[in-house]
Amino acid sequence: MFLLAPLSSTGVDFPLCLVTFVVTGLLATVALVDALARKPVSRLRLLGWLVYPLAAGALLAIFLTSQSPANPLFRLRFELSRRALDAAAHAALAGTPPATPGWVGLFPIQHIEADQQEVRLVADACGVIDECGLLYRAAPLARARSKTKVKHVEGPWYHLYAVF
């Protein structure tokens, strides 16, 4: 259950990824030894063991692919938070952003940056020293940005990966 938070966030930072990967590996080892030590060996326990390497692999894949917004767990978290995110973006554009750090929907937001056309909701550290979050922009993006990767999520929302 612990892995649901990093697997559905806007980004995974290196220390959390490393610790989670190592702990998941240790739990997988314990679960495999337990499944093999029981006589007779239960196929159901061995099948259940597969959850650990699948979760560790998914965490590693998300970390290595720059926290893709195509991640189904991220998409679910985004959809469940959509109303709160829209409200926070509109409030920030009106000059009254929500207090940070705090929660906007199911996302822990560290800070909010707003100008006349867009709102950046920075949620997580990602990579080694970079930041990830969500970008709200009602108008389409006009140009490529240096040191910032944005990928369209839905409507006026984009996944934000800001390189330090």
Short mmCIF file of N, CA and C in Angstrom, two decimals, residues 6-160:
data_model
loop_
_atom_site.label_atom_id
_atom_site.label_comp_id
_atom_site.label_asym_id
_atom_site.label_seq_id
_atom_site.Cartn_x
_atom_site.Cartn_y
_atom_site.Cartn_z
N PRO A 6 4.12 6.95 -3.97
CA PRO A 6 5.12 7.34 -4.96
C PRO A 6 4.76 6.92 -6.39
N LEU A 7 4.05 5.81 -6.55
CA LEU A 7 3.71 5.36 -7.90
C LEU A 7 2.65 6.24 -8.56
N SER A 8 1.90 7.04 -7.78
CA SER A 8 0.86 7.88 -8.37
C SER A 8 1.17 9.36 -8.25
N SER A 9 2.35 9.72 -7.77
CA SER A 9 2.67 11.14 -7.59
C SER A 9 3.14 11.77 -8.89
N THR A 10 3.36 13.08 -8.84
CA THR A 10 3.82 13.78 -10.04
C THR A 10 5.29 13.49 -10.33
N GLY A 11 5.99 12.98 -9.34
CA GLY A 11 7.40 12.66 -9.53
C GLY A 11 7.95 11.85 -8.39
N VAL A 12 9.04 11.19 -8.64
CA VAL A 12 9.70 10.38 -7.62
C VAL A 12 11.13 10.89 -7.51
N ASP A 13 11.53 11.30 -6.29
CA ASP A 13 12.90 11.78 -6.14
C ASP A 13 13.84 10.60 -5.90
N PHE A 14 15.12 10.81 -6.12
CA PHE A 14 16.10 9.74 -6.06
C PHE A 14 16.19 9.07 -4.69
N PRO A 15 16.28 9.83 -3.58
CA PRO A 15 16.38 9.14 -2.28
C PRO A 15 15.17 8.26 -1.98
N LEU A 16 13.96 8.77 -2.23
CA LEU A 16 12.76 7.97 -1.99
C LEU A 16 12.74 6.74 -2.89
N CYS A 17 13.10 6.91 -4.15
CA CYS A 17 13.14 5.78 -5.08
C CYS A 17 14.12 4.72 -4.59
N LEU A 18 15.30 5.15 -4.18
CA LEU A 18 16.32 4.21 -3.73
C LEU A 18 15.87 3.45 -2.48
N VAL A 19 15.38 4.18 -1.48
CA VAL A 19 14.93 3.54 -0.24
C VAL A 19 13.76 2.60 -0.51
N THR A 20 12.78 3.06 -1.27
CA THR A 20 11.62 2.24 -1.56
C THR A 20 11.99 1.01 -2.36
N PHE A 21 12.90 1.16 -3.31
CA PHE A 21 13.34 0.03 -4.12
C PHE A 21 14.05 -1.01 -3.24
N VAL A 22 14.93 -0.57 -2.35
CA VAL A 22 15.66 -1.48 -1.47
C VAL A 22 14.70 -2.18 -0.51
N VAL A 23 13.79 -1.42 0.10
CA VAL A 23 12.82 -2.02 1.04
C VAL A 23 11.92 -3.01 0.32
N THR A 24 11.48 -2.66 -0.88
CA THR A 24 10.63 -3.58 -1.65
C THR A 24 11.41 -4.84 -1.99
N GLY A 25 12.69 -4.71 -2.32
CA GLY A 25 13.52 -5.88 -2.59
C GLY A 25 13.67 -6.77 -1.36
N LEU A 26 13.86 -6.15 -0.20
CA LEU A 26 13.97 -6.93 1.04
C LEU A 26 12.66 -7.65 1.36
N LEU A 27 11.53 -6.95 1.21
CA LEU A 27 10.24 -7.59 1.45
C LEU A 27 9.99 -8.72 0.46
N ALA A 28 10.41 -8.52 -0.78
CA ALA A 28 10.26 -9.57 -1.79
C ALA A 28 11.08 -10.80 -1.42
N THR A 29 12.28 -10.58 -0.93
CA THR A 29 13.14 -11.70 -0.51
C THR A 29 12.50 -12.47 0.64
N VAL A 30 12.02 -11.74 1.64
CA VAL A 30 11.36 -12.39 2.79
C VAL A 30 10.12 -13.16 2.34
N ALA A 31 9.33 -12.55 1.46
CA ALA A 31 8.11 -13.22 0.99
C ALA A 31 8.44 -14.47 0.17
N LEU A 32 9.50 -14.40 -0.65
CA LEU A 32 9.88 -15.56 -1.44
C LEU A 32 10.41 -16.69 -0.56
N VAL A 33 11.24 -16.36 0.41
CA VAL A 33 11.76 -17.38 1.34
C VAL A 33 10.61 -18.01 2.10
N ASP A 34 9.66 -17.20 2.55
CA ASP A 34 8.50 -17.72 3.27
C ASP A 34 7.67 -18.64 2.38
N ALA A 35 7.46 -18.24 1.13
CA ALA A 35 6.65 -19.06 0.22
C ALA A 35 7.33 -20.38 -0.10
N LEU A 36 8.65 -20.37 -0.24
CA LEU A 36 9.38 -21.60 -0.57
C LEU A 36 9.61 -22.50 0.64
N ALA A 37 9.59 -21.91 1.85
CA ALA A 37 9.85 -22.69 3.07
C ALA A 37 8.64 -23.53 3.48
N ARG A 38 7.49 -23.14 3.05
CA ARG A 38 6.28 -23.88 3.43
C ARG A 38 6.16 -25.14 2.58
N LYS A 39 5.77 -26.21 3.24
CA LYS A 39 5.58 -27.47 2.52
C LYS A 39 4.11 -27.85 2.58
N PRO A 40 3.48 -28.13 1.53
CA PRO A 40 3.92 -28.02 0.14
C PRO A 40 3.97 -26.56 -0.29
N VAL A 41 4.78 -26.30 -1.30
CA VAL A 41 4.92 -24.94 -1.83
C VAL A 41 3.60 -24.53 -2.47
N SER A 42 3.10 -23.40 -2.04
CA SER A 42 1.81 -22.91 -2.53
C SER A 42 2.00 -22.06 -3.79
N ARG A 43 1.32 -22.43 -4.84
CA ARG A 43 1.40 -21.64 -6.08
C ARG A 43 0.78 -20.27 -5.88
N LEU A 44 -0.25 -20.19 -5.03
CA LEU A 44 -0.90 -18.91 -4.76
C LEU A 44 0.06 -17.94 -4.07
N ARG A 45 0.85 -18.43 -3.12
CA ARG A 45 1.85 -17.59 -2.45
C ARG A 45 2.93 -17.14 -3.43
N LEU A 46 3.35 -18.04 -4.31
CA LEU A 46 4.35 -17.66 -5.31
C LEU A 46 3.79 -16.62 -6.28
N LEU A 47 2.53 -16.78 -6.64
CA LEU A 47 1.88 -15.80 -7.51
C LEU A 47 1.74 -14.46 -6.79
N GLY A 48 1.39 -14.51 -5.50
CA GLY A 48 1.30 -13.29 -4.70
C GLY A 48 2.64 -12.58 -4.56
N TRP A 49 3.71 -13.36 -4.55
CA TRP A 49 5.04 -12.79 -4.45
C TRP A 49 5.36 -11.88 -5.64
N LEU A 50 4.78 -12.16 -6.79
CA LEU A 50 5.05 -11.38 -7.99
C LEU A 50 4.68 -9.90 -7.83
N VAL A 51 3.83 -9.57 -6.88
CA VAL A 51 3.46 -8.17 -6.64
C VAL A 51 4.70 -7.34 -6.32
N TYR A 52 5.64 -7.89 -5.55
CA TYR A 52 6.82 -7.15 -5.15
C TYR A 52 7.72 -6.77 -6.33
N PRO A 53 8.14 -7.71 -7.16
CA PRO A 53 8.98 -7.29 -8.28
C PRO A 53 8.24 -6.41 -9.29
N LEU A 54 6.93 -6.64 -9.45
CA LEU A 54 6.16 -5.77 -10.36
C LEU A 54 6.11 -4.34 -9.83
N ALA A 55 5.88 -4.18 -8.53
CA ALA A 55 5.85 -2.84 -7.93
C ALA A 55 7.21 -2.18 -8.01
N ALA A 56 8.27 -2.91 -7.71
CA ALA A 56 9.63 -2.35 -7.78
C ALA A 56 9.97 -1.97 -9.22
N GLY A 57 9.59 -2.81 -10.16
CA GLY A 57 9.82 -2.50 -11.58
C GLY A 57 9.04 -1.27 -12.03
N ALA A 58 7.79 -1.16 -11.58
CA ALA A 58 6.99 0.01 -11.94
C ALA A 58 7.60 1.28 -11.36
N LEU A 59 8.05 1.24 -10.12
CA LEU A 59 8.68 2.39 -9.49
C LEU A 59 9.93 2.81 -10.25
N LEU A 60 10.75 1.84 -10.60
CA LEU A 60 11.98 2.13 -11.35
C LEU A 60 11.66 2.68 -12.74
N ALA A 61 10.65 2.12 -13.40
CA ALA A 61 10.27 2.60 -14.73
C ALA A 61 9.78 4.04 -14.67
N ILE A 62 8.97 4.36 -13.66
CA ILE A 62 8.46 5.73 -13.53
C ILE A 62 9.62 6.68 -13.26
N PHE A 63 10.54 6.29 -12.40
CA PHE A 63 11.69 7.15 -12.10
C PHE A 63 12.54 7.39 -13.34
N LEU A 64 12.78 6.35 -14.12
CA LEU A 64 13.65 6.47 -15.28
C LEU A 64 13.00 7.17 -16.47
N THR A 65 11.67 7.19 -16.53
CA THR A 65 10.98 7.81 -17.67
C THR A 65 10.51 9.22 -17.35
N SER A 66 11.14 9.87 -16.40
CA SER A 66 10.82 11.26 -16.05
C SER A 66 9.37 11.45 -15.62
N GLN A 67 8.86 10.50 -14.86
CA GLN A 67 7.55 10.65 -14.25
C GLN A 67 6.46 10.94 -15.29
N SER A 68 6.19 10.02 -16.12
CA SER A 68 5.26 10.18 -17.23
C SER A 68 3.82 10.37 -16.76
N PRO A 69 3.09 11.32 -17.36
CA PRO A 69 1.68 11.48 -17.03
C PRO A 69 0.80 10.37 -17.62
N ALA A 70 1.38 9.46 -18.37
CA ALA A 70 0.62 8.32 -18.90
C ALA A 70 0.42 7.24 -17.84
N ASN A 71 1.09 7.39 -16.70
CA ASN A 71 0.97 6.44 -15.59
C ASN A 71 -0.49 6.36 -15.15
N PRO A 72 -1.12 5.19 -15.20
CA PRO A 72 -2.54 5.09 -14.84
C PRO A 72 -2.84 5.45 -13.38
N LEU A 73 -1.91 5.20 -12.47
CA LEU A 73 -2.15 5.58 -11.08
C LEU A 73 -2.10 7.10 -10.91
N PHE A 74 -1.20 7.76 -11.63
CA PHE A 74 -1.17 9.23 -11.62
C PHE A 74 -2.46 9.77 -12.20
N ARG A 75 -2.92 9.19 -13.31
CA ARG A 75 -4.16 9.67 -13.96
C ARG A 75 -5.36 9.54 -13.03
N LEU A 76 -5.43 8.44 -12.29
CA LEU A 76 -6.52 8.25 -11.33
C LEU A 76 -6.45 9.31 -10.24
N ARG A 77 -5.28 9.53 -9.69
CA ARG A 77 -5.10 10.55 -8.65
C ARG A 77 -5.46 11.93 -9.20
N PHE A 78 -5.07 12.21 -10.43
CA PHE A 78 -5.39 13.49 -11.07
C PHE A 78 -6.91 13.66 -11.22
N GLU A 79 -7.56 12.63 -11.74
CA GLU A 79 -9.02 12.73 -11.95
C GLU A 79 -9.78 12.91 -10.63
N LEU A 80 -9.33 12.22 -9.59
CA LEU A 80 -9.98 12.37 -8.29
C LEU A 80 -9.73 13.75 -7.67
N SER A 81 -8.69 14.43 -8.12
CA SER A 81 -8.34 15.75 -7.59
C SER A 81 -8.73 16.89 -8.52
N ARG A 82 -9.33 16.59 -9.63
CA ARG A 82 -9.56 17.59 -10.69
C ARG A 82 -10.30 18.83 -10.21
N ARG A 83 -11.38 18.68 -9.47
CA ARG A 83 -12.14 19.85 -9.01
C ARG A 83 -11.30 20.74 -8.10
N ALA A 84 -10.57 20.12 -7.18
CA ALA A 84 -9.73 20.90 -6.26
C ALA A 84 -8.59 21.58 -7.01
N LEU A 85 -8.01 20.92 -8.01
CA LEU A 85 -6.95 21.52 -8.80
C LEU A 85 -7.47 22.71 -9.61
N ASP A 86 -8.65 22.56 -10.23
CA ASP A 86 -9.25 23.66 -10.98
C ASP A 86 -9.52 24.85 -10.06
N ALA A 87 -10.06 24.59 -8.88
CA ALA A 87 -10.36 25.66 -7.93
C ALA A 87 -9.08 26.37 -7.49
N ALA A 88 -8.03 25.62 -7.22
CA ALA A 88 -6.75 26.21 -6.80
C ALA A 88 -6.15 27.05 -7.92
N ALA A 89 -6.22 26.57 -9.15
CA ALA A 89 -5.67 27.32 -10.29
C ALA A 89 -6.45 28.62 -10.49
N HIS A 90 -7.77 28.57 -10.44
CA HIS A 90 -8.57 29.78 -10.62
C HIS A 90 -8.33 30.78 -9.49
N ALA A 91 -8.18 30.28 -8.27
CA ALA A 91 -7.89 31.15 -7.14
C ALA A 91 -6.51 31.81 -7.31
N ALA A 92 -5.53 31.05 -7.76
CA ALA A 92 -4.19 31.60 -7.97
C ALA A 92 -4.20 32.66 -9.06
N LEU A 93 -4.94 32.43 -10.14
CA LEU A 93 -5.03 33.42 -11.22
C LEU A 93 -5.73 34.69 -10.74
N ALA A 94 -6.64 34.54 -9.77
CA ALA A 94 -7.35 35.69 -9.22
C ALA A 94 -6.52 36.41 -8.15
N GLY A 95 -5.36 35.87 -7.84
CA GLY A 95 -4.48 36.52 -6.87
C GLY A 95 -4.62 36.04 -5.45
N THR A 96 -5.39 34.99 -5.23
CA THR A 96 -5.56 34.44 -3.88
C THR A 96 -5.29 32.94 -3.88
N PRO A 97 -4.02 32.56 -4.11
CA PRO A 97 -3.71 31.12 -4.15
C PRO A 97 -3.88 30.48 -2.77
N PRO A 98 -4.16 29.19 -2.74
CA PRO A 98 -4.24 28.50 -1.45
C PRO A 98 -2.90 28.55 -0.71
N ALA A 99 -2.96 28.47 0.60
CA ALA A 99 -1.74 28.47 1.40
C ALA A 99 -0.91 27.22 1.10
N THR A 100 0.39 27.40 1.04
CA THR A 100 1.28 26.27 0.80
C THR A 100 2.38 26.28 1.85
N PRO A 101 2.96 25.16 2.18
CA PRO A 101 2.62 23.83 1.68
C PRO A 101 1.28 23.36 2.22
N GLY A 102 0.62 22.59 1.41
CA GLY A 102 -0.69 22.05 1.77
C GLY A 102 -1.17 21.10 0.69
N TRP A 103 -2.35 20.56 0.91
CA TRP A 103 -2.92 19.60 -0.03
C TRP A 103 -3.90 20.29 -0.96
N VAL A 104 -3.80 19.97 -2.25
CA VAL A 104 -4.80 20.36 -3.24
C VAL A 104 -5.30 19.05 -3.82
N GLY A 105 -6.50 18.68 -3.44
CA GLY A 105 -7.00 17.36 -3.81
C GLY A 105 -6.14 16.31 -3.13
N LEU A 106 -5.63 15.38 -3.90
CA LEU A 106 -4.78 14.32 -3.37
C LEU A 106 -3.29 14.58 -3.58
N PHE A 107 -2.95 15.81 -3.97
CA PHE A 107 -1.55 16.15 -4.22
C PHE A 107 -1.02 17.08 -3.13
N PRO A 108 0.12 16.74 -2.54
CA PRO A 108 0.75 17.65 -1.58
C PRO A 108 1.51 18.74 -2.37
N ILE A 109 1.05 19.96 -2.29
CA ILE A 109 1.65 21.07 -3.04
C ILE A 109 2.63 21.81 -2.15
N GLN A 110 3.87 21.96 -2.63
CA GLN A 110 4.91 22.65 -1.87
C GLN A 110 4.83 24.17 -2.06
N HIS A 111 4.61 24.61 -3.29
CA HIS A 111 4.41 26.04 -3.55
C HIS A 111 3.67 26.23 -4.87
N ILE A 112 3.08 27.41 -4.99
CA ILE A 112 2.30 27.76 -6.18
C ILE A 112 2.88 29.05 -6.76
N GLU A 113 3.11 29.02 -8.07
CA GLU A 113 3.59 30.21 -8.79
C GLU A 113 2.54 30.55 -9.84
N ALA A 114 2.15 31.82 -9.90
CA ALA A 114 1.12 32.22 -10.86
C ALA A 114 1.52 33.51 -11.55
N ASP A 115 1.18 33.60 -12.84
CA ASP A 115 1.25 34.86 -13.56
C ASP A 115 -0.09 35.03 -14.26
N GLN A 116 -0.19 35.94 -15.22
CA GLN A 116 -1.48 36.21 -15.84
C GLN A 116 -2.05 35.04 -16.63
N GLN A 117 -1.19 34.16 -17.14
CA GLN A 117 -1.68 33.12 -18.04
C GLN A 117 -1.56 31.69 -17.52
N GLU A 118 -0.70 31.47 -16.53
CA GLU A 118 -0.51 30.10 -16.09
C GLU A 118 -0.23 30.01 -14.60
N VAL A 119 -0.47 28.79 -14.09
CA VAL A 119 -0.25 28.50 -12.68
C VAL A 119 0.60 27.24 -12.60
N ARG A 120 1.65 27.29 -11.79
CA ARG A 120 2.49 26.12 -11.54
C ARG A 120 2.22 25.65 -10.12
N LEU A 121 1.79 24.42 -9.99
CA LEU A 121 1.61 23.81 -8.68
C LEU A 121 2.73 22.78 -8.51
N VAL A 122 3.75 23.16 -7.77
CA VAL A 122 4.91 22.28 -7.59
C VAL A 122 4.62 21.35 -6.43
N ALA A 123 4.60 20.06 -6.74
CA ALA A 123 4.19 19.07 -5.76
C ALA A 123 5.35 18.30 -5.15
N ASP A 124 6.23 17.79 -5.96
CA ASP A 124 7.23 16.84 -5.49
C ASP A 124 8.61 17.17 -6.03
N ALA A 125 9.59 16.69 -5.30
CA ALA A 125 10.93 16.63 -5.87
C ALA A 125 10.94 15.42 -6.80
N CYS A 126 11.72 15.49 -7.84
CA CYS A 126 11.83 14.34 -8.73
C CYS A 126 13.24 14.30 -9.29
N GLY A 127 13.64 13.13 -9.72
CA GLY A 127 15.01 12.97 -10.15
C GLY A 127 15.94 13.16 -8.97
N VAL A 128 17.03 13.84 -9.17
CA VAL A 128 17.98 14.07 -8.09
C VAL A 128 17.69 15.41 -7.41
N ILE A 129 17.59 16.51 -8.18
CA ILE A 129 17.34 17.83 -7.58
C ILE A 129 16.24 18.60 -8.32
N ASP A 130 15.49 17.96 -9.16
CA ASP A 130 14.48 18.63 -9.96
C ASP A 130 13.14 18.68 -9.23
N GLU A 131 12.17 19.41 -9.82
CA GLU A 131 10.84 19.52 -9.23
C GLU A 131 9.80 19.07 -10.24
N CYS A 132 8.76 18.43 -9.73
CA CYS A 132 7.64 18.01 -10.57
C CYS A 132 6.35 18.58 -10.01
N GLY A 133 5.38 18.69 -10.85
CA GLY A 133 4.08 19.19 -10.42
C GLY A 133 3.14 19.26 -11.59
N LEU A 134 2.22 20.21 -11.49
CA LEU A 134 1.21 20.38 -12.51
C LEU A 134 1.22 21.83 -12.98
N LEU A 135 0.98 22.02 -14.25
CA LEU A 135 0.92 23.34 -14.86
C LEU A 135 -0.49 23.53 -15.41
N TYR A 136 -1.12 24.64 -15.02
CA TYR A 136 -2.44 24.99 -15.56
C TYR A 136 -2.24 26.15 -16.52
N ARG A 137 -2.69 25.98 -17.74
CA ARG A 137 -2.61 27.04 -18.73
C ARG A 137 -3.80 26.91 -19.66
N ALA A 138 -4.68 27.92 -19.62
CA ALA A 138 -5.90 27.87 -20.42
C ALA A 138 -5.59 27.96 -21.92
N ALA A 139 -4.60 28.78 -22.28
CA ALA A 139 -4.20 28.90 -23.69
C ALA A 139 -3.16 27.83 -23.99
N PRO A 140 -3.11 27.36 -25.22
CA PRO A 140 -2.10 26.35 -25.58
C PRO A 140 -0.68 26.89 -25.39
N LEU A 141 0.24 26.00 -25.15
CA LEU A 141 1.64 26.40 -25.01
C LEU A 141 2.16 26.86 -26.37
N ALA A 142 2.77 28.02 -26.38
CA ALA A 142 3.20 28.61 -27.65
C ALA A 142 4.58 28.12 -28.10
N ARG A 143 5.46 27.82 -27.15
CA ARG A 143 6.83 27.50 -27.52
C ARG A 143 7.42 26.47 -26.57
N ALA A 144 8.52 25.91 -27.01
CA ALA A 144 9.24 24.99 -26.13
C ALA A 144 9.90 25.81 -25.01
N ARG A 145 10.11 25.19 -23.89
CA ARG A 145 10.68 25.89 -22.75
C ARG A 145 12.04 25.28 -22.41
N SER A 146 12.97 26.14 -22.03
CA SER A 146 14.27 25.62 -21.61
C SER A 146 14.17 25.23 -20.14
N LYS A 147 14.82 24.15 -19.79
CA LYS A 147 14.87 23.63 -18.43
C LYS A 147 13.51 23.24 -17.86
N THR A 148 12.51 23.12 -18.70
CA THR A 148 11.19 22.69 -18.25
C THR A 148 10.59 21.77 -19.29
N LYS A 149 10.14 20.61 -18.84
CA LYS A 149 9.44 19.69 -19.72
C LYS A 149 7.98 19.68 -19.31
N VAL A 150 7.11 19.86 -20.27
CA VAL A 150 5.68 19.79 -20.00
C VAL A 150 5.05 18.77 -20.94
N LYS A 151 4.17 17.96 -20.38
CA LYS A 151 3.45 16.97 -21.17
C LYS A 151 1.97 17.13 -20.87
N HIS A 152 1.18 17.18 -21.93
CA HIS A 152 -0.25 17.40 -21.77
C HIS A 152 -0.90 16.25 -21.00
N VAL A 153 -1.72 16.60 -20.03
CA VAL A 153 -2.46 15.60 -19.26
C VAL A 153 -3.90 15.57 -19.75
N GLU A 154 -4.58 16.71 -19.62
CA GLU A 154 -5.98 16.79 -20.02
C GLU A 154 -6.45 18.23 -19.93
N GLY A 155 -7.22 18.68 -20.91
CA GLY A 155 -7.75 20.04 -20.88
C GLY A 155 -6.62 21.06 -20.75
N PRO A 156 -6.73 21.98 -19.79
CA PRO A 156 -5.68 22.99 -19.62
C PRO A 156 -4.53 22.53 -18.72
N TRP A 157 -4.50 21.26 -18.38
CA TRP A 157 -3.50 20.74 -17.43
C TRP A 157 -2.35 20.02 -18.13
N TYR A 158 -1.15 20.28 -17.60
CA TYR A 158 0.07 19.67 -18.09
C TYR A 158 0.87 19.12 -16.91
N HIS A 159 1.61 18.05 -17.15
CA HIS A 159 2.56 17.56 -16.16
C HIS A 159 3.81 18.41 -16.30
N LEU A 160 4.35 18.85 -15.18
CA LEU A 160 5.49 19.76 -15.17
C LEU A 160 6.71 19.06 -14.60
#
